[in-house]
Tab-separated table of C-alpha atoms in Angstrom:
chain	number	residue	atom	x	y	z
A	1	LEU	CA	6.502	2.479	-15.582
A	2	ALA	CA	8.724	2.437	-12.604
A	3	VAL	CA	9.192	-0.460	-10.246
A	4	LYS	CA	11.682	-1.739	-7.741
A	5	SER	CA	14.664	-3.753	-8.881
A	6	ALA	CA	16.673	-6.342	-7.012
A	7	PRO	CA	20.466	-6.663	-7.239
A	8	HIS	CA	21.735	-8.130	-10.508
A	9	GLY	CA	21.197	-11.840	-10.721
A	10	VAL	CA	18.497	-11.997	-8.066
A	11	LYS	CA	15.229	-13.410	-9.326
A	12	MET	CA	12.421	-10.939	-8.807
A	13	THR	CA	8.787	-11.192	-9.823
A	14	VAL	CA	6.771	-8.047	-10.480
A	15	VAL	CA	2.976	-8.333	-10.490
A	16	ARG	CA	0.786	-5.374	-11.457
A	17	PHE	CA	-2.953	-5.152	-10.726
A	18	ALA	CA	-4.658	-2.574	-12.948
A	19	GLY	CA	-8.186	-1.386	-13.697
A	20	SER	CA	-10.714	1.197	-12.529
A	21	GLY	CA	-10.988	2.588	-9.027
A	22	GLY	CA	-13.366	0.423	-7.010
A	23	GLN	CA	-12.369	-2.855	-8.651
A	24	GLY	CA	-10.418	-3.932	-5.567
A	25	LEU	CA	-6.935	-3.689	-7.056
A	26	MET	CA	-5.341	-2.221	-3.943
A	27	THR	CA	-6.832	-5.023	-1.853
A	28	SER	CA	-5.566	-7.709	-4.231
A	29	GLY	CA	-2.110	-6.167	-4.182
A	30	ARG	CA	-2.085	-5.993	-0.413
A	31	ILE	CA	-3.209	-9.602	-0.042
A	32	LEU	CA	-0.507	-10.860	-2.405
A	33	ALA	CA	2.140	-8.672	-0.732
A	34	GLN	CA	1.230	-9.874	2.741
A	35	ALA	CA	1.004	-13.517	1.663
A	36	ALA	CA	4.479	-13.438	0.128
A	37	GLY	CA	6.094	-11.120	2.681
A	38	LEU	CA	4.543	-11.910	6.034
A	39	TYR	CA	3.680	-15.575	5.553
A	40	ASP	CA	6.110	-16.900	2.928
A	41	GLY	CA	8.968	-14.826	4.380
A	42	ARG	CA	9.999	-13.321	1.041
A	43	THR	CA	11.122	-9.747	0.428
A	44	VAL	CA	8.212	-7.690	-0.821
A	45	VAL	CA	7.645	-4.070	-1.756
A	46	GLN	CA	4.161	-2.941	-2.687
A	47	THR	CA	3.404	0.340	-4.437
A	48	GLN	CA	0.041	1.911	-5.075
A	49	SER	CA	-1.139	5.166	-6.590
A	50	TYR	CA	-4.036	7.387	-5.609
A	51	GLY	CA	-5.360	10.591	-7.111
A	52	PRO	CA	-5.209	11.908	-10.673
A	53	GLU	CA	-2.518	9.383	-11.622
A	54	ALA	CA	-4.847	6.590	-10.657
A	55	ARG	CA	-7.824	7.980	-12.530
A	56	GLY	CA	-8.789	7.604	-16.167
A	57	GLY	CA	-9.523	3.936	-15.665
A	58	ALA	CA	-5.950	2.803	-15.217
A	59	ALA	CA	-5.336	2.685	-11.475
A	60	LYS	CA	-2.635	0.285	-10.401
A	61	SER	CA	-1.083	-1.555	-7.515
A	62	GLU	CA	2.270	-3.254	-7.937
A	63	VAL	CA	3.924	-6.025	-5.942
A	64	CYS	CA	7.630	-6.859	-6.262
A	65	ILE	CA	8.655	-10.188	-4.741
A	66	ALA	CA	12.262	-11.329	-4.350
A	67	ASP	CA	14.456	-13.499	-2.169
A	68	ALA	CA	16.962	-10.745	-1.408
A	69	PRO	CA	16.717	-7.111	-0.317
A	70	ILE	CA	15.091	-4.874	-2.918
A	71	ASP	CA	17.435	-1.890	-2.930
A	72	ASN	CA	17.225	0.199	-6.005
A	73	LEU	CA	14.346	1.834	-7.705
A	74	LYS	CA	14.656	1.977	-11.443
A	75	PRO	CA	12.419	1.351	-14.422
A	76	THR	CA	12.044	-2.303	-15.262
A	77	ARG	CA	9.532	-4.633	-16.868
A	78	ILE	CA	6.712	-6.561	-15.286
A	79	ASP	CA	6.182	-10.317	-15.159
A	80	VAL	CA	2.451	-10.533	-14.565
A	81	LEU	CA	-0.310	-8.080	-15.431
A	82	LEU	CA	-3.899	-8.411	-14.319
A	83	ALA	CA	-5.966	-5.952	-16.363
A	84	MET	CA	-9.516	-5.504	-15.151
A	85	ASN	CA	-10.550	-3.106	-17.939
A	86	GLN	CA	-9.618	-2.115	-21.504
A	87	ALA	CA	-7.913	1.156	-20.530
A	88	SER	CA	-5.452	-0.549	-18.212
A	89	CYS	CA	-4.835	-3.302	-20.776
A	90	ASP	CA	-3.991	-0.693	-23.397
A	91	LYS	CA	-1.894	1.400	-21.063
A	92	TYR	CA	0.158	-1.276	-19.353
A	93	SER	CA	0.488	-4.347	-21.553
A	94	GLY	CA	3.526	-2.797	-23.255
A	95	ASP	CA	5.332	-2.950	-19.913
A	96	LEU	CA	4.968	-6.720	-19.798
A	97	LYS	CA	8.022	-8.861	-20.552
A	98	PRO	CA	7.784	-10.902	-23.775
A	99	ALA	CA	7.430	-14.063	-21.689
A	100	GLY	CA	5.161	-12.332	-19.171
A	101	VAL	CA	1.641	-13.402	-18.244
A	102	LEU	CA	-1.351	-11.221	-19.107
A	103	VAL	CA	-4.649	-12.004	-17.390
A	104	ALA	CA	-7.632	-9.908	-18.505
A	105	ASP	CA	-11.167	-9.646	-17.162
A	106	SER	CA	-13.096	-10.163	-20.399
A	107	SER	CA	-16.191	-8.667	-18.744
A	108	PHE	CA	-14.582	-5.326	-19.583
A	109	VAL	CA	-11.715	-6.152	-21.960
A	110	ASP	CA	-12.916	-6.680	-25.543
A	111	LYS	CA	-9.567	-6.498	-27.288
A	112	PRO	CA	-6.708	-8.116	-25.402
A	113	PRO	CA	-3.483	-6.681	-26.851
A	114	ARG	CA	-1.650	-10.007	-26.867
A	115	GLU	CA	-2.702	-13.274	-28.465
A	116	ASP	CA	-1.412	-15.232	-25.501
A	117	ALA	CA	-3.564	-13.326	-22.961
A	118	TYR	CA	-5.560	-15.367	-20.490
A	119	CYS	CA	-9.093	-13.972	-20.734
A	120	PHE	CA	-11.842	-14.788	-18.269
A	121	PRO	CA	-15.005	-12.809	-17.404
A	122	PHE	CA	-14.272	-12.579	-13.672
A	123	THR	CA	-16.820	-9.875	-12.910
A	124	PHE	CA	-19.701	-11.451	-14.858
A	125	HIS	CA	-18.896	-14.887	-13.442
A	126	CYS	CA	-18.878	-13.587	-9.850
A	127	ARG	CA	-22.112	-11.696	-10.438
A	128	ASP	CA	-23.909	-14.652	-12.061
A	129	VAL	CA	-22.459	-17.648	-10.236
A	130	LEU	CA	-21.477	-16.271	-6.821
A	131	GLY	CA	-24.161	-13.590	-6.679
A	132	ASN	CA	-21.725	-10.723	-6.058
A	133	PRO	CA	-19.502	-9.048	-8.661
A	134	VAL	CA	-17.427	-7.359	-5.968
A	135	VAL	CA	-15.252	-10.436	-5.417
A	136	ALA	CA	-14.027	-10.430	-9.041
A	137	ASN	CA	-10.642	-9.141	-7.829
A	138	ILE	CA	-10.296	-12.119	-5.494
A	139	MET	CA	-11.332	-14.597	-8.172
A	140	ALA	CA	-8.727	-13.037	-10.470
A	141	LEU	CA	-6.173	-13.368	-7.676
A	142	GLY	CA	-6.910	-17.100	-7.452
A	143	PHE	CA	-6.504	-17.403	-11.236
A	144	LEU	CA	-3.164	-15.562	-11.094
A	145	PHE	CA	-2.045	-17.601	-8.125
A	146	ILE	CA	-2.363	-20.860	-10.053
A	147	LEU	CA	-0.716	-19.524	-13.200
A	148	THR	CA	2.248	-17.889	-11.509
A	149	ASP	CA	2.891	-19.951	-8.410
A	150	VAL	CA	4.358	-16.888	-6.737
A	151	THR	CA	3.174	-17.675	-3.188
A	152	SER	CA	2.104	-20.694	-1.199
A	153	ARG	CA	-1.583	-21.495	-0.852
A	154	GLN	CA	-1.340	-21.436	2.929
A	155	ALA	CA	0.118	-17.923	2.869
A	156	MET	CA	-2.665	-16.774	0.552
A	157	ASP	CA	-5.341	-18.170	2.838
A	158	ARG	CA	-3.841	-16.384	5.837
A	159	ALA	CA	-3.549	-13.075	3.996
A	160	LEU	CA	-7.122	-13.393	2.715
A	161	THR	CA	-8.354	-13.992	6.244
A	162	ASP	CA	-6.448	-10.920	7.466
A	163	ASN	CA	-7.899	-8.626	4.837
A	164	VAL	CA	-11.529	-9.640	4.529
A	165	PRO	CA	-14.287	-8.898	7.075
A	166	PRO	CA	-15.286	-12.200	8.747
A	167	ARG	CA	-18.819	-12.155	7.365
A	168	PHE	CA	-17.469	-11.999	3.790
A	169	LEU	CA	-14.668	-14.515	4.259
A	170	GLU	CA	-16.582	-17.521	2.954
A	171	LEU	CA	-17.598	-15.656	-0.217
A	172	ASN	CA	-14.038	-14.497	-0.792
A	173	LEU	CA	-12.540	-17.935	-0.241
A	174	ARG	CA	-15.069	-19.380	-2.677
A	175	ALA	CA	-14.190	-16.719	-5.271
A	176	PHE	CA	-10.480	-17.485	-4.821
A	177	GLU	CA	-11.186	-21.196	-5.201
A	178	GLU	CA	-13.225	-20.674	-8.393
A	179	GLY	CA	-10.429	-18.511	-9.771
A	180	ALA	CA	-7.833	-21.168	-9.003
A	181	ARG	CA	-9.981	-23.820	-10.703
A	182	GLU	CA	-10.520	-21.718	-13.828
A	183	GLY	CA	-6.831	-20.807	-13.902
A	184	ALA	CA	-5.862	-24.473	-13.761
A	185	LYS	CA	-8.293	-25.240	-16.601
A	186	ALA	CA	-6.859	-22.451	-18.746
A	187	ARG	CA	-3.303	-23.556	-18.028
A	188	ASP	CA	-4.058	-27.179	-18.838
A	189	ALA	CA	-5.949	-26.287	-22.030
A	190	ARG	CA	-2.959	-24.299	-23.213
A	191	ALA	CA	-0.502	-27.041	-22.302
A	192	GLY	CA	-2.619	-29.456	-24.344
A	193	ARG	CA	-2.754	-27.104	-27.320
A	194	GLU	CA	0.951	-26.451	-27.165
A	195	GLY	CA	1.517	-30.199	-27.065
A	196	PHE	CA	0.184	-30.661	-30.589
B	1	LEU	CA	16.334	4.965	0.887
B	2	ALA	CA	14.483	5.056	-2.349
B	3	VAL	CA	11.405	7.082	-3.023
B	4	LYS	CA	9.529	8.556	-5.931
B	5	SER	CA	10.570	11.886	-7.372
B	6	ALA	CA	8.537	14.450	-9.252
B	7	PRO	CA	9.812	16.399	-12.270
B	8	HIS	CA	12.352	19.115	-11.495
B	9	GLY	CA	10.783	22.146	-9.912
B	10	VAL	CA	7.614	20.381	-8.793
B	11	LYS	CA	7.045	20.558	-5.053
B	12	MET	CA	6.790	17.079	-3.597
B	13	THR	CA	6.405	16.046	0.018
B	14	VAL	CA	7.645	12.660	1.168
B	15	VAL	CA	6.347	11.299	4.473
B	16	ARG	CA	7.720	8.100	5.979
B	17	PHE	CA	6.022	6.117	8.763
B	18	ALA	CA	8.449	3.782	10.504
B	19	GLY	CA	8.478	1.470	13.495
B	20	SER	CA	7.767	-2.138	14.428
B	21	GLY	CA	5.301	-4.426	12.692
B	22	GLY	CA	1.929	-4.109	14.403
B	23	GLN	CA	2.242	-0.402	15.201
B	24	GLY	CA	-0.207	0.493	12.426
B	25	LEU	CA	2.253	2.174	10.078
B	26	MET	CA	0.728	0.729	6.920
B	27	THR	CA	-2.689	1.962	7.996
B	28	SER	CA	-1.408	5.452	8.737
B	29	GLY	CA	0.287	5.585	5.356
B	30	ARG	CA	-2.840	4.403	3.582
B	31	ILE	CA	-5.026	6.950	5.354
B	32	LEU	CA	-2.698	9.825	4.474
B	33	ALA	CA	-2.351	8.593	0.869
B	34	GLN	CA	-6.103	8.300	0.401
B	35	ALA	CA	-6.805	11.651	2.067
B	36	ALA	CA	-4.351	13.464	-0.205
B	37	GLY	CA	-5.028	11.443	-3.365
B	38	LEU	CA	-8.705	10.553	-3.342
B	39	TYR	CA	-10.109	13.484	-1.402
B	40	ASP	CA	-7.687	16.381	-1.935
B	41	GLY	CA	-7.127	15.393	-5.570
B	42	ARG	CA	-3.339	15.444	-5.352
B	43	THR	CA	-0.949	12.996	-6.997
B	44	VAL	CA	0.069	10.324	-4.527
B	45	VAL	CA	2.197	7.207	-4.602
B	46	GLN	CA	2.372	5.001	-1.521
B	47	THR	CA	5.011	2.329	-0.984
B	48	GLN	CA	5.139	-0.273	1.741
B	49	SER	CA	7.413	-3.180	2.520
B	50	TYR	CA	6.608	-6.586	3.956
B	51	GLY	CA	8.803	-9.516	4.860
B	52	PRO	CA	12.437	-9.621	5.981
B	53	GLU	CA	13.025	-6.035	4.799
B	54	ALA	CA	10.282	-4.873	7.109
B	55	ARG	CA	11.534	-6.813	10.116
B	56	GLY	CA	14.175	-5.902	12.652
B	57	GLY	CA	11.973	-3.192	14.078
B	58	ALA	CA	12.242	-0.806	11.168
B	59	ALA	CA	9.205	-1.467	8.985
B	60	LYS	CA	8.133	1.453	6.872
B	61	SER	CA	5.398	2.917	4.733
B	62	GLU	CA	6.102	5.926	2.548
B	63	VAL	CA	3.760	8.460	0.985
B	64	CYS	CA	4.841	10.845	-1.792
B	65	ILE	CA	2.474	13.746	-2.440
B	66	ALA	CA	2.783	16.149	-5.368
B	67	ASP	CA	0.710	18.347	-7.621
B	68	ALA	CA	1.985	16.827	-10.841
B	69	PRO	CA	2.540	13.287	-12.126
B	70	ILE	CA	5.181	11.377	-10.184
B	71	ASP	CA	7.215	9.833	-12.987
B	72	ASN	CA	10.662	8.806	-12.001
B	73	LEU	CA	11.902	6.619	-9.256
B	74	LYS	CA	15.214	7.654	-7.846
B	75	PRO	CA	16.762	8.035	-4.433
B	76	THR	CA	15.785	11.248	-2.710
B	77	ARG	CA	15.383	12.623	0.788
B	78	ILE	CA	12.339	12.665	2.983
B	79	ASP	CA	10.483	15.663	4.398
B	80	VAL	CA	8.716	14.110	7.354
B	81	LEU	CA	9.608	11.060	9.433
B	82	LEU	CA	7.388	9.530	12.064
B	83	ALA	CA	9.501	7.090	14.069
B	84	MET	CA	7.541	4.866	16.427
B	85	ASN	CA	10.605	3.137	17.905
B	86	GLN	CA	14.334	3.633	18.458
B	87	ALA	CA	15.431	1.264	15.682
B	88	SER	CA	13.525	3.144	12.999
B	89	CYS	CA	14.742	6.475	14.384
B	90	ASP	CA	18.334	5.295	14.150
B	91	LYS	CA	17.894	3.726	10.744
B	92	TYR	CA	15.965	6.446	8.947
B	93	SER	CA	16.635	9.844	10.504
B	94	GLY	CA	19.692	10.263	8.268
B	95	ASP	CA	17.347	10.232	5.269
B	96	LEU	CA	15.566	13.307	6.545
B	97	LYS	CA	16.255	16.657	4.881
B	98	PRO	CA	18.056	19.196	7.095
B	99	ALA	CA	14.847	21.207	7.314
B	100	GLY	CA	12.726	18.052	7.624
B	101	VAL	CA	10.366	17.253	10.479
B	102	LEU	CA	11.080	14.328	12.827
B	103	VAL	CA	8.245	13.156	15.068
B	104	ALA	CA	9.133	10.395	17.523
B	105	ASP	CA	6.996	8.302	19.862
B	106	SER	CA	8.905	8.832	23.100
B	107	SER	CA	7.148	5.782	24.581
B	108	PHE	CA	9.788	3.809	22.676
B	109	VAL	CA	12.368	6.365	21.542
B	110	ASP	CA	14.822	7.282	24.319
B	111	LYS	CA	17.433	9.017	22.217
B	112	PRO	CA	16.055	11.118	19.385
B	113	PRO	CA	18.899	11.646	16.907
B	114	ARG	CA	18.091	15.302	16.268
B	115	GLU	CA	17.719	18.117	18.764
B	116	ASP	CA	14.785	19.525	16.847
B	117	ALA	CA	12.770	16.280	17.020
B	118	TYR	CA	9.169	16.548	18.170
B	119	CYS	CA	8.840	13.900	20.884
B	120	PHE	CA	5.545	12.785	22.345
B	121	PRO	CA	4.632	9.504	24.108
B	122	PHE	CA	1.802	8.599	21.713
B	123	THR	CA	1.488	4.981	22.807
B	124	PHE	CA	1.569	5.656	26.575
B	125	HIS	CA	-0.832	8.570	26.185
B	126	CYS	CA	-3.322	6.481	24.186
B	127	ARG	CA	-3.057	3.658	26.695
B	128	ASP	CA	-3.495	5.886	29.751
B	129	VAL	CA	-5.853	8.586	28.507
B	130	LEU	CA	-7.858	6.862	25.755
B	131	GLY	CA	-7.698	3.388	27.245
B	132	ASN	CA	-6.228	1.775	24.116
B	133	PRO	CA	-2.599	1.969	22.941
B	134	VAL	CA	-3.528	0.639	19.512
B	135	VAL	CA	-4.602	4.074	18.249
B	136	ALA	CA	-1.142	5.584	18.840
B	137	ASN	CA	-0.563	5.562	15.073
B	138	ILE	CA	-3.697	7.646	14.523
B	139	MET	CA	-2.795	10.071	17.285
B	140	ALA	CA	0.646	10.451	15.690
B	141	LEU	CA	-1.061	11.052	12.347
B	142	GLY	CA	-3.065	13.906	13.881
B	143	PHE	CA	0.151	15.368	15.329
B	144	LEU	CA	1.868	15.138	11.931
B	145	PHE	CA	-1.163	16.584	10.197
B	146	ILE	CA	-1.003	19.792	12.215
B	147	LEU	CA	2.757	20.183	11.878
B	148	THR	CA	2.949	19.541	8.147
B	149	ASP	CA	-0.356	20.771	6.761
B	150	VAL	CA	-0.024	18.271	3.929
B	151	THR	CA	-3.732	17.483	3.541
B	152	SER	CA	-7.044	19.099	4.381
B	153	ARG	CA	-8.844	18.153	7.585
B	154	GLN	CA	-11.962	17.170	5.640
B	155	ALA	CA	-9.963	14.748	3.473
B	156	MET	CA	-8.383	13.225	6.574
B	157	ASP	CA	-11.762	12.667	8.198
B	158	ARG	CA	-13.082	10.943	5.079
B	159	ALA	CA	-10.025	8.714	4.768
B	160	LEU	CA	-10.190	7.837	8.465
B	161	THR	CA	-13.844	6.870	8.084
B	162	ASP	CA	-12.979	4.679	5.071
B	163	ASN	CA	-10.223	2.808	6.867
B	164	VAL	CA	-11.522	2.238	10.360
B	165	PRO	CA	-14.255	-0.263	11.368
B	166	PRO	CA	-17.392	1.714	12.349
B	167	ARG	CA	-17.296	0.557	15.961
B	168	PHE	CA	-13.785	1.976	16.392
B	169	LEU	CA	-14.363	5.201	14.486
B	170	GLU	CA	-15.131	7.348	17.505
B	171	LEU	CA	-11.979	6.170	19.302
B	172	ASN	CA	-9.868	6.840	16.240
B	173	LEU	CA	-11.321	10.292	15.640
B	174	ARG	CA	-10.676	11.130	19.274
B	175	ALA	CA	-7.061	9.922	18.980
B	176	PHE	CA	-6.601	12.009	15.844
B	177	GLU	CA	-8.051	15.042	17.617
B	178	GLU	CA	-5.765	14.598	20.642
B	179	GLY	CA	-2.799	14.283	18.295
B	180	ALA	CA	-3.756	17.465	16.475
B	181	ARG	CA	-4.109	19.323	19.777
B	182	GLU	CA	-0.737	18.125	21.085
B	183	GLY	CA	0.865	18.920	17.724
B	184	ALA	CA	-0.485	22.459	17.844
B	185	LYS	CA	0.824	22.864	21.400
B	186	ALA	CA	4.289	21.633	20.385
B	187	ARG	CA	4.338	23.909	17.342
B	188	ASP	CA	3.260	26.947	19.339
B	189	ALA	CA	5.749	26.232	22.135
B	190	ARG	CA	8.548	26.106	19.617
B	191	ALA	CA	7.414	29.263	17.847
B	192	GLY	CA	7.456	30.991	21.225
B	193	ARG	CA	10.934	29.697	22.050
B	194	GLU	CA	12.275	30.670	18.660
B	195	GLY	CA	10.762	34.112	19.171
B	196	PHE	CA	13.206	34.911	21.973
């Protein structure tokens, strides 16, 4: 665990995308980083690992978003974790802050390590409803987007358009939209439950 | 300046790509990171910045390559700097190790800050000889590749193929090849001069 840190007192949000190689985690990280940095004008540093470190089913891409320069690199905790498989859930959920948000793809995560995890079968849903499991990362990004409110919707749409081949844009936008809708449902269900 | 560091005694190479937004620095960094990490099987962490930090003409992408896990984040010096404009040359050349390699695009760098800089007009050459200045980053990558020997050629070709749209692949491979040839010429010229 090693992420960027902002000067003391500056609010910084750290989002980690984790799972197996090929699940689109680097792309999701890049889209979020570009949305927040290029289009929302925030300070963003994105880190990604390749090679042996990224193997063993726990590859990761990390995005640090702040409103001030991000100067120092030192170990710190993460605010949001998207875990697309069990290995990355097991490996990284301990890095999450107590009040952090864990989103898990329950297509591949049987045992979420926290009771308050948001579980949704992104990959199975994209396969069965959208006809293509490959956009699971984008659906998960939409889900995260609603729960964390870390970028504007307009910035997300622009970054999606930049990073997706034109012929797949409609599919990706639909996946993002479905993710946002499911994320809103999950958030509202929890708000209702916590209200009792 | 803040990059990854490997455990004491482990050889690590840090390459920084710097210049203006739109010069393809993120792409170059990603290609090198994937070549070394996915195809050469080395341990690689890539960092890139977006937003205000990346503005002012000194955007950067950094690739750390090692043969062991990259654990700690702490300030360290860089081994190779590609500077695609004067601002990034001025801002980052001080981070270079004394024995480090500075490659500058003399299309935009008038005053290289070190006498031993390798200067070549990548952008003008690509515009005039290849008909498209946009592949200057790939030509510079070929130049760097020959000077630093940090990945295998086969890995580079695979990573280039992964990251370039098929219709532009031939142009990019040609730019890489021209860069490698010019890099070899510059290296040999220097070896000859140092021989006297």
